[in-house]
Short mmCIF file of C-alpha atoms in Angstrom, two decimals:
data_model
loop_
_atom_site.label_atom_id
_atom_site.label_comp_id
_atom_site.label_asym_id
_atom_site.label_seq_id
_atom_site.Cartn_x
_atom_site.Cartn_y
_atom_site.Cartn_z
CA UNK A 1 22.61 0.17 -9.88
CA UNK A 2 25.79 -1.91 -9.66
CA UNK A 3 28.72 -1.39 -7.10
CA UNK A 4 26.85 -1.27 -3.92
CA UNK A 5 30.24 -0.39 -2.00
CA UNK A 6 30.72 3.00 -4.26
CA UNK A 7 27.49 4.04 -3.10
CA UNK A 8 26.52 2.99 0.63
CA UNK A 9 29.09 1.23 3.43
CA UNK A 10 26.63 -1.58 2.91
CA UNK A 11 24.24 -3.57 0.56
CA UNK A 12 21.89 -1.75 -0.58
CA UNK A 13 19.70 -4.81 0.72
CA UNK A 14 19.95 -2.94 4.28
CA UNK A 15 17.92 -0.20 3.08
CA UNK A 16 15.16 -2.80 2.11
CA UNK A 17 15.49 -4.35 5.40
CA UNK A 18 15.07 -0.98 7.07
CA UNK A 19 12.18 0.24 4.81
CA UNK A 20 10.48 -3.05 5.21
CA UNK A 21 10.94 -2.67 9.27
CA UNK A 22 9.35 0.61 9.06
CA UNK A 23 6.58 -0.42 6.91
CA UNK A 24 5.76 -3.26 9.18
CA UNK A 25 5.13 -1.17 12.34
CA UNK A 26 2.95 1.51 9.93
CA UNK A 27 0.96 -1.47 8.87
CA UNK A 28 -0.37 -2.16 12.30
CA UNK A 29 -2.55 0.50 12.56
CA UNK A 30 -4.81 -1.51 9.63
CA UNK A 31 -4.35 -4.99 10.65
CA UNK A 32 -4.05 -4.63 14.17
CA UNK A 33 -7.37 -2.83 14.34
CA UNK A 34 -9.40 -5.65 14.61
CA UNK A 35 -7.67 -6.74 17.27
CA UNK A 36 -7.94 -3.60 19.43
CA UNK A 37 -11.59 -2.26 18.12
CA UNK A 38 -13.34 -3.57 21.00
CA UNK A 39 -10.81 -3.06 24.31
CA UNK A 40 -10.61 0.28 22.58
CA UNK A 41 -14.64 0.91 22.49
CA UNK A 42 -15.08 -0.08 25.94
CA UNK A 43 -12.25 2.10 27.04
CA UNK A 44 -14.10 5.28 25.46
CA UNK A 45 -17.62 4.30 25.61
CA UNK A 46 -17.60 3.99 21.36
CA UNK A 47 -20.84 2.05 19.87
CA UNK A 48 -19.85 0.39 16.80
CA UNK A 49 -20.83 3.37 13.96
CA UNK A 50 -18.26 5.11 15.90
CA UNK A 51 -15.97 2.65 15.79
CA UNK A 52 -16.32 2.23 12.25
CA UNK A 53 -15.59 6.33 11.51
CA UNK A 54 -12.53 5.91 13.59
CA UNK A 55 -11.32 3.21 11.25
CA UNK A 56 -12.58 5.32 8.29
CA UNK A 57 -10.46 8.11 9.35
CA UNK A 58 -7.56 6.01 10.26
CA UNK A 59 -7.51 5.02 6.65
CA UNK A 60 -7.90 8.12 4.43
CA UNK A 61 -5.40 10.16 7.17
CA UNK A 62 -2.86 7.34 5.67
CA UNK A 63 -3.74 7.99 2.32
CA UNK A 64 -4.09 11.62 2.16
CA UNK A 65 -0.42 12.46 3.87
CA UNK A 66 1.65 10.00 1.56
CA UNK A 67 1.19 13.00 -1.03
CA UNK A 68 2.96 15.65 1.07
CA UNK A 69 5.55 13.22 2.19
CA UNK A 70 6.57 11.75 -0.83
CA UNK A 71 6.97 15.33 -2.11
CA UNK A 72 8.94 16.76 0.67
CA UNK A 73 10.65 13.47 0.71
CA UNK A 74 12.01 13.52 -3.26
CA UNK A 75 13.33 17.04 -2.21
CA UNK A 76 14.70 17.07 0.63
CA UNK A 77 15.22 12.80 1.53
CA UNK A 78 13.63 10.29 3.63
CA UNK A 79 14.72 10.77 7.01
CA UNK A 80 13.29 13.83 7.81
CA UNK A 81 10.04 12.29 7.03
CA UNK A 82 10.51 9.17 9.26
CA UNK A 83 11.55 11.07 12.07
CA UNK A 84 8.41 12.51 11.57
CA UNK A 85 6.75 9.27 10.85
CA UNK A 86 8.39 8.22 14.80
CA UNK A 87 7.00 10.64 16.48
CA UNK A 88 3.49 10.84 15.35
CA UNK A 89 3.15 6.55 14.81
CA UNK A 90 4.29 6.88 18.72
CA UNK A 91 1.62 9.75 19.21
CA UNK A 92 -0.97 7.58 18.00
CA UNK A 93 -1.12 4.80 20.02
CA UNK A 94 0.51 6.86 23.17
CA UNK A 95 -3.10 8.70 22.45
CA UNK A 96 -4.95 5.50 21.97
CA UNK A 97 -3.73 4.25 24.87
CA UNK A 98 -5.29 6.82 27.43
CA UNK A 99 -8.38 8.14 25.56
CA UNK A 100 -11.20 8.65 27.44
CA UNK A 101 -13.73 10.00 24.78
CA UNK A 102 -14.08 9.03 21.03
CA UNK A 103 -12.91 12.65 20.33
CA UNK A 104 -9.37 12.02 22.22
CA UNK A 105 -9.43 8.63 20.01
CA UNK A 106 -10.56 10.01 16.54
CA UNK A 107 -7.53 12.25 16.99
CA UNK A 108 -5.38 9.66 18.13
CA UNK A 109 -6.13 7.72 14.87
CA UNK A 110 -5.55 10.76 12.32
CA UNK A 111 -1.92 11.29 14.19
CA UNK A 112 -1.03 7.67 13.79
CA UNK A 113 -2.71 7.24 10.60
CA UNK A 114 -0.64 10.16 9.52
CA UNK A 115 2.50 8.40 10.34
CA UNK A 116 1.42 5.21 8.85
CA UNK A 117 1.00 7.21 5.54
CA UNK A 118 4.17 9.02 6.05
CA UNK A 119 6.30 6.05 6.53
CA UNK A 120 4.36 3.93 4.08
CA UNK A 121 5.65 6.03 1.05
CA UNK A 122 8.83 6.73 2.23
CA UNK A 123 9.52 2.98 2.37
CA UNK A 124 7.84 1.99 -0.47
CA UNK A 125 9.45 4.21 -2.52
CA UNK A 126 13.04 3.07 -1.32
CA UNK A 127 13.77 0.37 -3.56
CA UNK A 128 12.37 2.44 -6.48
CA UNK A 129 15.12 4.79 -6.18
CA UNK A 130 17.69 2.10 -5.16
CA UNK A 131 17.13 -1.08 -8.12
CA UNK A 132 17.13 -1.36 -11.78
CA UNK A 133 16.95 -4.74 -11.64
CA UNK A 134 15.40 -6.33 -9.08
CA UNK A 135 13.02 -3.69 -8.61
CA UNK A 136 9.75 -5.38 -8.18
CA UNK A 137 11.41 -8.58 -5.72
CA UNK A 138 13.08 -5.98 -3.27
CA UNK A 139 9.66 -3.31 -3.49
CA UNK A 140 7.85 -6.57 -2.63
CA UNK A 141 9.95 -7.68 0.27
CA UNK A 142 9.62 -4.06 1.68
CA UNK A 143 5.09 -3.99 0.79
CA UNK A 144 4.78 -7.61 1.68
CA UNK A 145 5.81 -6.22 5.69
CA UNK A 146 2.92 -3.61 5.67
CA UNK A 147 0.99 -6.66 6.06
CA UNK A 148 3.19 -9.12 7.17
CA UNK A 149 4.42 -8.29 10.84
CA UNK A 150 0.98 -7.95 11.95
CA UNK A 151 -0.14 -11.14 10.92
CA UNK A 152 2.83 -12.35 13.21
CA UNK A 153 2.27 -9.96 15.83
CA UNK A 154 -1.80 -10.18 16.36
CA UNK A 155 -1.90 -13.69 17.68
CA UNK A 156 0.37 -12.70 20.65
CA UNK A 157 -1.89 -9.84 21.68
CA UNK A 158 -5.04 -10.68 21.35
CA UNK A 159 -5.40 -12.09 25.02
CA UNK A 160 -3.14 -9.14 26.31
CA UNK A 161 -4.49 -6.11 24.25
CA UNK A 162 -8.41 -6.92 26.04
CA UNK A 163 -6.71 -7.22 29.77
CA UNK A 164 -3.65 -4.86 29.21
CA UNK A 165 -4.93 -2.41 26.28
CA UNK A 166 -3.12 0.63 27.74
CA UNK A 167 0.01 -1.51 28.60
CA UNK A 168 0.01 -2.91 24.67
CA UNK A 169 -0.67 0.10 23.01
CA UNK A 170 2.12 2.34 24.79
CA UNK A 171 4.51 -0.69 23.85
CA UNK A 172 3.26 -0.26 20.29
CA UNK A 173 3.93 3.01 20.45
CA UNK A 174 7.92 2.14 21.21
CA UNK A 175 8.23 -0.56 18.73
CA UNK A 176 6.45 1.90 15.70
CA UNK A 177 9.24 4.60 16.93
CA UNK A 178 12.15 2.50 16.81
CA UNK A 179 11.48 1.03 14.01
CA UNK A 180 11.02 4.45 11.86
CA UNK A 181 13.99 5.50 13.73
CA UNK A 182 15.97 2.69 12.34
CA UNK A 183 15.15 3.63 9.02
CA UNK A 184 16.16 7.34 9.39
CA UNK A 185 19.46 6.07 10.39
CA UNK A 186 19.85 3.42 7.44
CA UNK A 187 17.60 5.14 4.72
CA UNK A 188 19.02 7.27 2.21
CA UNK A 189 18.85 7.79 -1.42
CA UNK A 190 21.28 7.31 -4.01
CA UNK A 191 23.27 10.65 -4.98
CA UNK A 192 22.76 12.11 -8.30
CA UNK A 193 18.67 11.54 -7.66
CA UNK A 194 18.25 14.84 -5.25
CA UNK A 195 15.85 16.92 -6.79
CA UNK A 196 16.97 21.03 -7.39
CA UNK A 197 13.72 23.02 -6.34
CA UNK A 198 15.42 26.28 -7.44
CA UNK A 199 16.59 24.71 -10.67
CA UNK A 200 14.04 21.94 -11.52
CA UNK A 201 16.47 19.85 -12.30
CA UNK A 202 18.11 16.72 -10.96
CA UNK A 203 21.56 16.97 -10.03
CA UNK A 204 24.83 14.76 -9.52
CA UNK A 205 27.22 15.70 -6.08
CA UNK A 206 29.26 17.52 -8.60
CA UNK A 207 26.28 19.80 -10.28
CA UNK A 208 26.43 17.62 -13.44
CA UNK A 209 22.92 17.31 -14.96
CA UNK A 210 22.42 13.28 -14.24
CA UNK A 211 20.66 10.92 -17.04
CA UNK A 212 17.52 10.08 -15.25
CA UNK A 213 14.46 10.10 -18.11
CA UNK A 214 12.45 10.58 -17.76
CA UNK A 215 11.96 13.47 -15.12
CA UNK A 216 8.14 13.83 -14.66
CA UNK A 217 6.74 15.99 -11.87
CA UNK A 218 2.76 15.31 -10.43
CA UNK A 219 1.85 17.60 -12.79
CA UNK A 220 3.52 16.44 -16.07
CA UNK A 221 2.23 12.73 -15.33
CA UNK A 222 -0.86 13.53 -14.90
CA UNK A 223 -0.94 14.80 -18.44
CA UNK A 224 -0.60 11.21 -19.42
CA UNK A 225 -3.33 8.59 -20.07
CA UNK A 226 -1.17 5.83 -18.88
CA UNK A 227 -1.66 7.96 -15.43
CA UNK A 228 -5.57 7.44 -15.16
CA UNK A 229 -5.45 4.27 -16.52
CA UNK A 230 -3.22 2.74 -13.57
CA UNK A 231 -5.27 5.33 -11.50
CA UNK A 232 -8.42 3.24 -12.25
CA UNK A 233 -6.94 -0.35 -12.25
CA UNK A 234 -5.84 0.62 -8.39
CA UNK A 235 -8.67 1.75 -7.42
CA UNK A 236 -10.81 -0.97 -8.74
CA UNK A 237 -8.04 -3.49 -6.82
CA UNK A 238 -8.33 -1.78 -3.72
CA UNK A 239 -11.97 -1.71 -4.45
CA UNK A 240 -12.73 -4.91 -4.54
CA UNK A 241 -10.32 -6.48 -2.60
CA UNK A 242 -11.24 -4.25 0.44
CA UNK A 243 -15.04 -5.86 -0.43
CA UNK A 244 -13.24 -9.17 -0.04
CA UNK A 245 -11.20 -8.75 2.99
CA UNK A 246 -14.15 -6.48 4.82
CA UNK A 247 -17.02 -8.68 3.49
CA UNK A 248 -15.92 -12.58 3.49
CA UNK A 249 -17.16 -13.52 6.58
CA UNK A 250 -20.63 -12.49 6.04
CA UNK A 251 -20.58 -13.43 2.33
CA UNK A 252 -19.60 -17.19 3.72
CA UNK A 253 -22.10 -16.92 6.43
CA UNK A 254 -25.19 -15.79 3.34
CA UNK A 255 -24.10 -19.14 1.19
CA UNK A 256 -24.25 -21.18 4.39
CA UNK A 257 -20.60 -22.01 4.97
CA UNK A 258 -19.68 -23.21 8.55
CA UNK A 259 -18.02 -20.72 10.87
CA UNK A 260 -14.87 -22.35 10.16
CA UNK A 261 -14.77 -21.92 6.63
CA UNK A 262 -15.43 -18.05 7.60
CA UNK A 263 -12.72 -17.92 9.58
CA UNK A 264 -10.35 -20.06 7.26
CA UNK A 265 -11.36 -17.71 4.49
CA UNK A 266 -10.43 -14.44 6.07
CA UNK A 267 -6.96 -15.80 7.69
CA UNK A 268 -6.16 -17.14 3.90
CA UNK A 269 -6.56 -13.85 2.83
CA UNK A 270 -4.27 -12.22 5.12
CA UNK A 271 -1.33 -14.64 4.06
CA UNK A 272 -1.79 -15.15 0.52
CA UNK A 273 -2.19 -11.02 0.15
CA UNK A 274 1.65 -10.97 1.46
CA UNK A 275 2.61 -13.79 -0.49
CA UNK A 276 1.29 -12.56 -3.75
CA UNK A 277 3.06 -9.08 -3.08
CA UNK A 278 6.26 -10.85 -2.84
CA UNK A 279 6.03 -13.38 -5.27
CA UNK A 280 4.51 -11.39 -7.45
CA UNK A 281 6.78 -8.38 -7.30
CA UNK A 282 9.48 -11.13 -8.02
CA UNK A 283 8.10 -12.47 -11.14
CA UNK A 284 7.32 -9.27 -12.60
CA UNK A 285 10.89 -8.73 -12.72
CA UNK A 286 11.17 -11.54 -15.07
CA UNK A 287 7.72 -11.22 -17.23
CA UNK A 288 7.65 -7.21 -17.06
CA UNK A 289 5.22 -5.12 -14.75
CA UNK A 290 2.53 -4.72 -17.38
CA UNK A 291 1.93 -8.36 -18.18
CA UNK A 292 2.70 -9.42 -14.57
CA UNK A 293 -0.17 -7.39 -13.31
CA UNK A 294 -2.53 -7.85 -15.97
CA UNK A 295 -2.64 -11.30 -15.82
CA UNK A 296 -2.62 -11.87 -12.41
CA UNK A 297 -6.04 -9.40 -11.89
CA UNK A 298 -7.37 -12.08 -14.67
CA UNK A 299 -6.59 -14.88 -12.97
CA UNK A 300 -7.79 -13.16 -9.17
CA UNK A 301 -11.11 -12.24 -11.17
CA UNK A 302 -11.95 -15.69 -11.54
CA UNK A 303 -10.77 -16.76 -8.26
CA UNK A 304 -13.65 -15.00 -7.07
CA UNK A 305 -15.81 -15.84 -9.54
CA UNK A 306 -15.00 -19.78 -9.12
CA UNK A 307 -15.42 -19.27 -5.13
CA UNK A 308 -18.84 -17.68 -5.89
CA UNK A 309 -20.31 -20.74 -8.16
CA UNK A 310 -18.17 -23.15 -5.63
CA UNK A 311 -19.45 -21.77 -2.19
CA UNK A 312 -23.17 -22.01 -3.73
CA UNK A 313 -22.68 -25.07 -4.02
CA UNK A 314 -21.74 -25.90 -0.44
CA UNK A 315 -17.94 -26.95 -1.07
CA UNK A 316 -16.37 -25.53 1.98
CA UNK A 317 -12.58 -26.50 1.35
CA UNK A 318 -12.84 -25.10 -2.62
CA UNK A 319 -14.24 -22.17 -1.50
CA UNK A 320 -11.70 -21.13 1.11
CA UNK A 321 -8.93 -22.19 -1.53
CA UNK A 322 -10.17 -20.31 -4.43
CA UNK A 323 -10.32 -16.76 -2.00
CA UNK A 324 -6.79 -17.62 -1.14
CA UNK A 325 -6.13 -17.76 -4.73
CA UNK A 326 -7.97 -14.02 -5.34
CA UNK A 327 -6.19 -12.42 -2.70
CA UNK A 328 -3.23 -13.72 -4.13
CA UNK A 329 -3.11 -12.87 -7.46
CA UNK A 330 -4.67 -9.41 -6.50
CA UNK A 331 -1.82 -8.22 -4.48
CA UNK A 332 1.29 -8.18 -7.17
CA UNK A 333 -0.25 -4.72 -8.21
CA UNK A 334 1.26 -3.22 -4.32
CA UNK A 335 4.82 -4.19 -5.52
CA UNK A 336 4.92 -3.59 -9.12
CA UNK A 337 2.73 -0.26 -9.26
CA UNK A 338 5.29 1.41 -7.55
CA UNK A 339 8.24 0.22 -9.28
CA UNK A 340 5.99 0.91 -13.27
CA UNK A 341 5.38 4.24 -12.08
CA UNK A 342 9.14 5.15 -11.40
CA UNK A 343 9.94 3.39 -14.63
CA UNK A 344 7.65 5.17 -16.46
CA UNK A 345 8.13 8.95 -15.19
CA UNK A 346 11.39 8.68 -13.42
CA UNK A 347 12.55 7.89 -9.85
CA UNK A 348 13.23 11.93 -9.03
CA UNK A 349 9.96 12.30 -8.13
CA UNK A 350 8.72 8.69 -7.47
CA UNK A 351 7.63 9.27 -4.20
CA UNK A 352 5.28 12.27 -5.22
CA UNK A 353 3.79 10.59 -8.15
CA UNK A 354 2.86 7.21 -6.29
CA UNK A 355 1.27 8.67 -3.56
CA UNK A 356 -0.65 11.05 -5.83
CA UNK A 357 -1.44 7.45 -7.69
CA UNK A 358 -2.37 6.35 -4.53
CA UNK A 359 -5.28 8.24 -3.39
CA UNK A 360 -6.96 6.13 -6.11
CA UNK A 361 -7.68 3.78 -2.50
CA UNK A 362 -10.23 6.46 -1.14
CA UNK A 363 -12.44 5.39 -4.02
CA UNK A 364 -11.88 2.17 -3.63
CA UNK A 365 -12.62 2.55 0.05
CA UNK A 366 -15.85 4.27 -0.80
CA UNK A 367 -16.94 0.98 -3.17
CA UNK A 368 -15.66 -1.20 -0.72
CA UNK A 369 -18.39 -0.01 2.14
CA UNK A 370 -20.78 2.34 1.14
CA UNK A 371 -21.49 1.02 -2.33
CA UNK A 372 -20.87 -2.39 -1.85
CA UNK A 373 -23.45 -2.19 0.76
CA UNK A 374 -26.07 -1.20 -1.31
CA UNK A 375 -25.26 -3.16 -4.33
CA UNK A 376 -25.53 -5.97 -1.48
CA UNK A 377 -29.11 -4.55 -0.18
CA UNK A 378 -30.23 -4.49 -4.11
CA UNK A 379 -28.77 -7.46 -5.75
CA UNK A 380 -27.76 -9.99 -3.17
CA UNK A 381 -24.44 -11.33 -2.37
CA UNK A 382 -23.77 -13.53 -5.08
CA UNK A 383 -24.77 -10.86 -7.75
CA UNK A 384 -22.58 -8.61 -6.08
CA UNK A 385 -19.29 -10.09 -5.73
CA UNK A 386 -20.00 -11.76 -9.81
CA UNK A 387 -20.17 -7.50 -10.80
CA UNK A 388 -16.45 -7.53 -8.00
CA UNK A 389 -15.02 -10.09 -10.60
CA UNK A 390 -16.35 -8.61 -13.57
CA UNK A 391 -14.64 -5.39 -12.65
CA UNK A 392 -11.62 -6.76 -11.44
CA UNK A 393 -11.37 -8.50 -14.90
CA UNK A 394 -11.58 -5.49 -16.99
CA UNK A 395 -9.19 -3.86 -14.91
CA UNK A 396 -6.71 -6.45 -16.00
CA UNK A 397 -7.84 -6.30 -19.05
CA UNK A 398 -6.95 -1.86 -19.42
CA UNK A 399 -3.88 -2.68 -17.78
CA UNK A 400 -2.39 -5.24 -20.54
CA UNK A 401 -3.70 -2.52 -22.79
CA UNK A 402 -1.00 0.35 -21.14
CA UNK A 403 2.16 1.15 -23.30
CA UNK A 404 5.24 2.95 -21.79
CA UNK A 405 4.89 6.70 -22.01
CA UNK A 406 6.46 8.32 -25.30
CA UNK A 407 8.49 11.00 -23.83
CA UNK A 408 8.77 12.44 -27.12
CA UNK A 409 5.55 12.93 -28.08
CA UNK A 410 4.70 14.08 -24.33
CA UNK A 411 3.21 17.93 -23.94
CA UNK A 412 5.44 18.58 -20.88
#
C-alpha cells in the first residue's frame, strides 16, 4: 500500500511502533516469568509442580484466546480487542500481585495470559493488513518486541521483583495497560479490508466489492494442504525450540559444560531469537517467505546438531555459538508465517486464520516437556536433541516443498 497520507494522518510505520509496544508488554508474561517464579511461590506457598502448571496455563490461555480475538478483531477492528487486552494484561499482574493461594494465582495467570494472547494477534496481525511490500521487515519489528522488551526490562527487576514483588507487579500492571491503550488509540486497519458478517463479503467505505484474493475464512483454509503443512512445520519449531530454550541449561550441565557456558547459552538464545525474527522477516522480503523459512530451519537443524557433536567434545565457546546460531535461524518462521498466511488466503481474515495456525504451539508445548522428558529418560540427552534436529530438518525440508494455494482449483 502506497500513499500513506491518503490513508492514516501518519506513516503507517506508527502503527508498527504501536503494535510492537503492545506486543512487548504481552510478552512479559513468558519471559518475565523466570524472573518472578520464585518471589511469586513464596508469596503463595507454591512448590515447584505448581509453579510449573501455573506457567503451563499461562501459556495455552495465550494461545487458545488469539482464535476468538483475531476473529472478532477482522470483523469488527483491533481496538476493541486491546482495550480488552488493557484491562485483563492489568488484571493479571494486579492479581499476581496480591495472591495469597495458588488458586488466586492460577487465575491471575489465565486473565493475563488471556490478554497476552489477545494483544499478541492483534499486533501481529497489523502489518499484515497494512504492507505489501515490506511485509515480513515491519511483522518482524512488531514479533521481535514480544521478546525483546523483556530481555531489556528483566535485568532491572530482578533485585526489585524478590524485595518489592507486589510493588513490581502492580507497576507491570500500568505499563501492560498503557501500552495496549496506546495501540487502541494508534491501531487501525486500512478501509476497504472490514469484513461484512451479514454479506460475507469484504467491502470498500463506498460498498464497492474491494479486490482482495483471495478471501479465505478458517474454514475454507483449512480445506487446504498448504494449511497442515505450515500447521506442522510450526509446531515442530515451537517444538523444539521450546526443548532448547526450556532444556539448555541442563543439556550443558549432562555434557559437562561449566556453569558459565550454561548461562551464556541460554542468554544467547534470548537475543539471537529476536534477532533472527527481525532479520529474518527482513530478508524474506527479498528471497520470498517459502525459501526464507525453509532454509533457515536447515541451517538451525544443524546448529543444533553441530552444538551436540561440539559440546561432547568439551568446546565450551563453539557450543554456546552454535545454539546462538539455532535460535537464530529458528525464529524467521514468527515473522514470515504470519505475513505467508495473509498472502496466501487473504488479509480479511488474517487475524482468524493465524491464530487458528497458531494453536499448532500447544503441541509443540506438549513435545517440548512432557515428551521431551521421556525421550530424555529413554535415550539420553544427546540422542534426544540429534531426533530435535532431525525433525527440525524435515520441517524445513516440507516447507520448501509448499506451493501458493491455487484459488482456482480450491473447493471453497
Amino acid at each position: 500500500m502506497n500513499g500513506d497520507r491518503e490513508l492514516l494522518p501518519f506513516s503507517r510505520w506508527w502503527l508498527v511502533g504501536g503494535g510492537a509496544i503492545a506486543m512487548g508488554m504481552a510478552g512479559t508474561y513468558q519471559f518475565v516469568w523466570s524472573s518472578i517464579r520464585s518471589p511469586l511461590g513464596v508469596q503463595i506457598g507454591a512448590s515447584e509442580a505448581t509453579l510449573g502448571t501455573l506457567f503451563t496455563l499461562l501459556i495455552i490461555s495465550q494461545i487458545l484466546s488469539q482464535f476468538p480475538t483475531g476473529w472478532f478483531r477482522d470483523r469488527y477492528g483491533p481496538r476493541l480487542p486491546l482495550f480488552a487486552g488493557a484491562i485483563l494484561l492489568a488484571s493479571g499482574y494486579a492479581g499476581l500481585a496480591v495472591a495469597p493461594t495458588p488458586m488466586i494465582a492460577a487465575i491471575a495467570v489465565i486473565v493475563g495470559g488471556t490478554g497476552a494472547g489477545a494483544t499478541y494477534t492483534v499486533a501481529v496481525n497489523t502489518p499484515v493488513k497494512w504492507f505489501e511490500t515490506h511485509r515480513g521487515l515491519a511483522t518482524g519489528v512488531v514479533t521481535m518486541m514480544y521478546s525483546g522488551l523483556s530481555v531489556v526490562l528483566i535485568p532491572g527487576i530482578r533485585g526489585d521483583v524478590v524485595l518489592v514483588f507486589e510493588t513490581t507487579m502492580l507497576v507491570f500492571a500500568v505499563l501492560g495497560a498503557a501500552a495496549c491503550l496506546v495501540g487502541a488509540f494508534v491501531l487501525r486497519d486500512p478501509p476497504g479490508t472490514a469484513f461484512d458478517p451479514e454479506s460475507g463479503d469484504s467491502t470498500s467505505d463506498d460498498g464497492a466489492d474491494i479486490v482482495d484474493s483471495p478471501t479465505y475464512t478458517w474454514r475454507e483454509s483449512i480445506r487446504t494442504w498448504q494449511f497442515w503443512v505450515l500447521y506442522v512445520v510450526f509446531a515442530v519449531v515451537n517444538g523444539v525450540g521450546l526443548m532448547l530454550i526450556g532444556k539448555v541449561i541442563a543439556f550443558a550441565d549432562s555434557l559437562g559444560l561449566s556453569a558459565a557456558a550454561a548461562t551464556g547459552a541460554a542468554s544467547i538464545i534470548a537475543f539471537a531469537d529476536g534477532a533472527g525474527v527481525l532479520i529474518g522477516g527482513g530478508i524474506s522480503d527479498r528471497l520470498g517467505p517459502i525459501r526464507t523459512v525453509g532454509w533457515a530451519l536447515i541451517v538451525s537443524a544443524a546448529g543444533i546438531a553441530s552444538a551436540v557433536v561440539v559440546g561432547g567434545h568439551g568446546f565450551a565457546g563453539v557450543f554456546v555459538v552454535l545454539v546462538g546460531v539455532a535460535a537464530f535461524f529458528r525464529s524467521p518462521v514468527f515473522a514470515v508465517f504470519p505475513s505467508l498466511i495473509g498472502e496466501y488466503y487473504g488479509t480479511a481474515h488474517s487475524s482468524e486464520n493465524y491464530a487458528l495456525l497458531y494453536t499448532g504451539k500447544v503441541w509443540g508445548s506438549i513435545f517440548a516437556g512432557t515428551v521431551t522428558s521421556i525421550l530424555i529418560a529413554s535415550l539420553g540427552w544427546t540422542q534426544s536433541f540429534f531426533l530435535g534436529a532431525g525433525l527440525l530438518a524435515l520441517a524445513g525440508i516440507a516447507t520448501l516443498s509448499v506451493r501458493p494455494v491455487d484459488h482456482s482449483q480450491t473447493d471453497r
